[in-house]
Tab-separated table of C-alpha atoms (C1' of nucleotides) in Angstrom:
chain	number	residue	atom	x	y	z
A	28	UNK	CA	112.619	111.759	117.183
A	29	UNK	CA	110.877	109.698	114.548
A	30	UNK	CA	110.851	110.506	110.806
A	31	UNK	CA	106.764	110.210	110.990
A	32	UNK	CA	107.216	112.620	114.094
A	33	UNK	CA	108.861	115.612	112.568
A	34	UNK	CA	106.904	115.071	109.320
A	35	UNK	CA	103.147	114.854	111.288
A	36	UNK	CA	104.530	118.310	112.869
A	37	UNK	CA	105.454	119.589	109.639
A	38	UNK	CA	102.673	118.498	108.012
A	39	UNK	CA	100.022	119.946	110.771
A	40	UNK	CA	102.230	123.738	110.959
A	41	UNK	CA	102.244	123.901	106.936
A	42	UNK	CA	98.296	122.499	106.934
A	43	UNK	CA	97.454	125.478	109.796
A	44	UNK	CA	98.947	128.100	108.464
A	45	UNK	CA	97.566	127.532	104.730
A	46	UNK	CA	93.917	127.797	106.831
A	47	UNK	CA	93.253	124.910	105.757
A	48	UNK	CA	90.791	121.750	107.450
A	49	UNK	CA	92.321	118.207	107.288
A	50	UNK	CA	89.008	117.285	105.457
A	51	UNK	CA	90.072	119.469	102.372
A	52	UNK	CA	93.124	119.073	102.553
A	53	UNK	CA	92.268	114.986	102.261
A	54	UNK	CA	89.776	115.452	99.485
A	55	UNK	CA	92.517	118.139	97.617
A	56	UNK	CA	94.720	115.040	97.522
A	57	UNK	CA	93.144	112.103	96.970
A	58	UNK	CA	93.609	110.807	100.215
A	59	UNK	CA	91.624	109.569	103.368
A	60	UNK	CA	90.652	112.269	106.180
A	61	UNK	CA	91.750	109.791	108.633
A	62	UNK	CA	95.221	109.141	106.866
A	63	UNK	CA	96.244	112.464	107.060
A	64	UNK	CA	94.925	112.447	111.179
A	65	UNK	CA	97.608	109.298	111.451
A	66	UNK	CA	100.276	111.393	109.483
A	67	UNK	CA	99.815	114.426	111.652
A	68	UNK	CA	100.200	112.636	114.867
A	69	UNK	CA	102.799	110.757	113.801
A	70	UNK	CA	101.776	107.364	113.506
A	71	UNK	CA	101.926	106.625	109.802
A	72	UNK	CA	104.467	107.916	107.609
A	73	UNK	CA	103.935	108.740	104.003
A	74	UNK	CA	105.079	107.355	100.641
A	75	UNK	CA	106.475	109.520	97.694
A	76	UNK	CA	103.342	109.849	96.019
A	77	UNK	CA	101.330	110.898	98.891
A	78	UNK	CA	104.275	113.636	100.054
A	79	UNK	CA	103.697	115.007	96.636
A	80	UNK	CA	100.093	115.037	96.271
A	81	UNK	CA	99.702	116.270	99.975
A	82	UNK	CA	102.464	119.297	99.439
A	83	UNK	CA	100.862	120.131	96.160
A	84	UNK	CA	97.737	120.523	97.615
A	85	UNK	CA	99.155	123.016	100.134
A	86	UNK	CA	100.991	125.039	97.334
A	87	UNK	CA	103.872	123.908	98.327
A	88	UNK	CA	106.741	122.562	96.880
A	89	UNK	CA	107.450	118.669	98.223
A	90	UNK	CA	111.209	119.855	98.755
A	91	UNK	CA	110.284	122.482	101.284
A	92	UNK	CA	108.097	119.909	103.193
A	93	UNK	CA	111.043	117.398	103.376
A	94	UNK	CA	113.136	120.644	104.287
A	95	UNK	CA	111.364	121.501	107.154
A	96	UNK	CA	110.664	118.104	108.375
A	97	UNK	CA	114.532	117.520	108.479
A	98	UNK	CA	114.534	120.825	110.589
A	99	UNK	CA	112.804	120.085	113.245
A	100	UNK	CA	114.312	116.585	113.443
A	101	UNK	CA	117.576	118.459	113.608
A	102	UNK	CA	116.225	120.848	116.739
A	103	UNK	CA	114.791	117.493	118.470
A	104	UNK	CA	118.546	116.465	118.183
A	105	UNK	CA	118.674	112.774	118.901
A	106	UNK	CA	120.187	111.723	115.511
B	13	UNK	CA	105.985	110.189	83.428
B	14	UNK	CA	105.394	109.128	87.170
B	15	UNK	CA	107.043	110.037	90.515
B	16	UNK	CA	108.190	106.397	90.732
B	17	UNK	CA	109.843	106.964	87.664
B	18	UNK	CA	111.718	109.983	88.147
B	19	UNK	CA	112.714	109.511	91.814
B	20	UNK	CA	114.260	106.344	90.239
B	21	UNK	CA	116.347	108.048	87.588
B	22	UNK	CA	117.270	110.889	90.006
B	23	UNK	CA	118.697	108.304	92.530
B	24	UNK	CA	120.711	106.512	90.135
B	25	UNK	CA	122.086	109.786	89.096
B	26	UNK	CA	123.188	110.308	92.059
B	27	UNK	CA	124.526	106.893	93.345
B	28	UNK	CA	126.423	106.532	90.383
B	29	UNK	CA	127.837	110.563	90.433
B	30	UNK	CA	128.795	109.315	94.321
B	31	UNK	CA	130.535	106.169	92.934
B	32	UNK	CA	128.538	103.935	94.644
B	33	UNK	CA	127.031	100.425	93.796
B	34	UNK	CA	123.681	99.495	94.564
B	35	UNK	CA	124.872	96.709	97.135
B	36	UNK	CA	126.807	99.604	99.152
B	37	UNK	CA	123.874	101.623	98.674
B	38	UNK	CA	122.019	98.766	100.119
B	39	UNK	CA	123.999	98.125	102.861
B	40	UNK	CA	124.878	101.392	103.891
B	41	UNK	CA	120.876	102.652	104.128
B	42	UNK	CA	119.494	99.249	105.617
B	43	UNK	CA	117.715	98.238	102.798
B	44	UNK	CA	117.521	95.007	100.339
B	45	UNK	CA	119.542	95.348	97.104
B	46	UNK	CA	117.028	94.172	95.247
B	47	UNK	CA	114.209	96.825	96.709
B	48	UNK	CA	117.143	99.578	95.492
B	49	UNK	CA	117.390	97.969	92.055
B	50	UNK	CA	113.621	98.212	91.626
B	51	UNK	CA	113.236	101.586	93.004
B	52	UNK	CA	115.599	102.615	90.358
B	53	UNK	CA	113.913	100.990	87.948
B	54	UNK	CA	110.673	102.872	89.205
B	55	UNK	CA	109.383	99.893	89.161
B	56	UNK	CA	108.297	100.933	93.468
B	57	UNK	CA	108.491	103.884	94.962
B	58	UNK	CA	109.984	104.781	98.240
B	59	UNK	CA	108.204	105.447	101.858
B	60	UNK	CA	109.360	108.912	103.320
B	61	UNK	CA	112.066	106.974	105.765
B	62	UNK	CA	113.431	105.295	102.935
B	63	UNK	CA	113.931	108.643	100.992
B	64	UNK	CA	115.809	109.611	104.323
B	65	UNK	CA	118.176	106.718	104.788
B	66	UNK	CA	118.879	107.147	101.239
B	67	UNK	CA	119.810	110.156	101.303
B	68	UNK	CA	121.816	109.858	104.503
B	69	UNK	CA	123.795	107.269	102.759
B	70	UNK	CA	124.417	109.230	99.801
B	71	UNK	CA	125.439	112.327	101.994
B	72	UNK	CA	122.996	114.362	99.705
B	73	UNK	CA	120.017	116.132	102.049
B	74	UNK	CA	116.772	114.256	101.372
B	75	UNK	CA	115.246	117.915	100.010
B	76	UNK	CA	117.809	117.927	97.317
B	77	UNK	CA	116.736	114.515	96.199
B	78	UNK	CA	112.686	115.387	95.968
B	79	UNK	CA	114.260	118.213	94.238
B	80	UNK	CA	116.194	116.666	91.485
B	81	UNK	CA	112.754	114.384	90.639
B	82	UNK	CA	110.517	117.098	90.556
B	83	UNK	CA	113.060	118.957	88.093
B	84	UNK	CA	113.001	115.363	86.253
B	85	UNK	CA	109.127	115.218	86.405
B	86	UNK	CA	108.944	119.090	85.406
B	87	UNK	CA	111.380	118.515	82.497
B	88	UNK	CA	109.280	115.087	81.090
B	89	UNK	CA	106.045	117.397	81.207
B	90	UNK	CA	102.531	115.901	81.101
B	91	UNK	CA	101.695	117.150	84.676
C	10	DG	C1'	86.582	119.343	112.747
C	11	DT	C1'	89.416	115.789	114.739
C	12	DG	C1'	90.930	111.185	116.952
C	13	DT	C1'	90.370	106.472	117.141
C	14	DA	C1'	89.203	101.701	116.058
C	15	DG	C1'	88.633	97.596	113.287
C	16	DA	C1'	88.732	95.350	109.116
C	17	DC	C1'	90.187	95.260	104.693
C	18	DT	C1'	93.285	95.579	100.014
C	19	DA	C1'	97.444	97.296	97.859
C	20	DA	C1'	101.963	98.273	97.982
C	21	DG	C1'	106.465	98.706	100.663
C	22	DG	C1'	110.376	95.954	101.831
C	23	DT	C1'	113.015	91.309	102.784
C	24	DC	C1'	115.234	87.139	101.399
C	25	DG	C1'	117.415	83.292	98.460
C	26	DA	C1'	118.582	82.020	93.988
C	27	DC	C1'	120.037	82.336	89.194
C	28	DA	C1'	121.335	84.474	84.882
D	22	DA	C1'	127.536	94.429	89.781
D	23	DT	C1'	122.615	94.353	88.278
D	24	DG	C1'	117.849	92.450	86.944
D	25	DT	C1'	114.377	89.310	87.924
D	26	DC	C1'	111.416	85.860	90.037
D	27	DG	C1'	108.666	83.844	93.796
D	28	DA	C1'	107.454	83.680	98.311
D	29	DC	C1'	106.975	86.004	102.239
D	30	DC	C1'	105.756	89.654	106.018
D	31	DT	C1'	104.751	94.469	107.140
D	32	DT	C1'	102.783	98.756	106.477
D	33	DA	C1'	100.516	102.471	103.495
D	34	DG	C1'	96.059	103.861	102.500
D	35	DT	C1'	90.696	103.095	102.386
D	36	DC	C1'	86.238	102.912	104.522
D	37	DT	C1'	82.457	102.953	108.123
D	38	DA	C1'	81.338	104.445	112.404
D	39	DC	C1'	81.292	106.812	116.894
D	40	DA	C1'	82.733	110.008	120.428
DNA sequence: GTGTAGACTAAGGTCGACA
DNA sequence: ATGTCGACCTTAGTCTACA
């Protein structure tokens, strides 16, 4: 499983459960509705700045996000 | 003080606490010595898969890294 | 409210060379 | 062992539009 993968997934659960649209979330932080549809399916990954802007908008800190995207890379176990 | 900035001076940190140089760092993580110099420099900032192969090569989780720059970011305070 | 597509600009990342 | 420079190619991120 892809980096972009586990991140899109983490990205979408952390984005749901905060309630949430991908419009606010994309205006919150700066960046483009249709961006953050590409991260959340897994087809673009993010840089540093977006990773923090994106997990501060959620109220969450950027470590967590990275946490849990290494999680569920770990239960998709394919190195 | 910017993200590229901190995430550079948390890396170094820790490449140099690992005894590492920046061509082994390099090598080991699949990326040009010269992109590593710069990042330290935080003079570019890394994508999300770089922050991971970094990490990997530094055997330090990638959390722990976004960690140590926010704590740099927090300490240099101007939001 | 979300996915996709195309076209675009900015920045990520490589490579060879020299101090 | 590191910084820098120039040229290069790839991808992050924007924007408009339509289903």
């Amino acid at each position: 499983m892809k980096p972009e993968t586990a991140f899109g997934l983490a990205l979408k659960t952390a984005r749901s459960s905060k309630g949430f649209t991908q419009e606010q979330l994309a205006l919150n932080s700066n960046l483009d509705r249709t961006f953050i549809s590409m991260l959340e399916r897994g087809q673009r990954q993010p840089s540093l700045t977006s990773i923090l802007s994106i997990s501060e908008s959620l109220n969450i800190p950027a470590y967590e996000l990275i946490r849990q995207t290494m999680e569920i890379m770990d239960k998709n176990n394919k190195s």
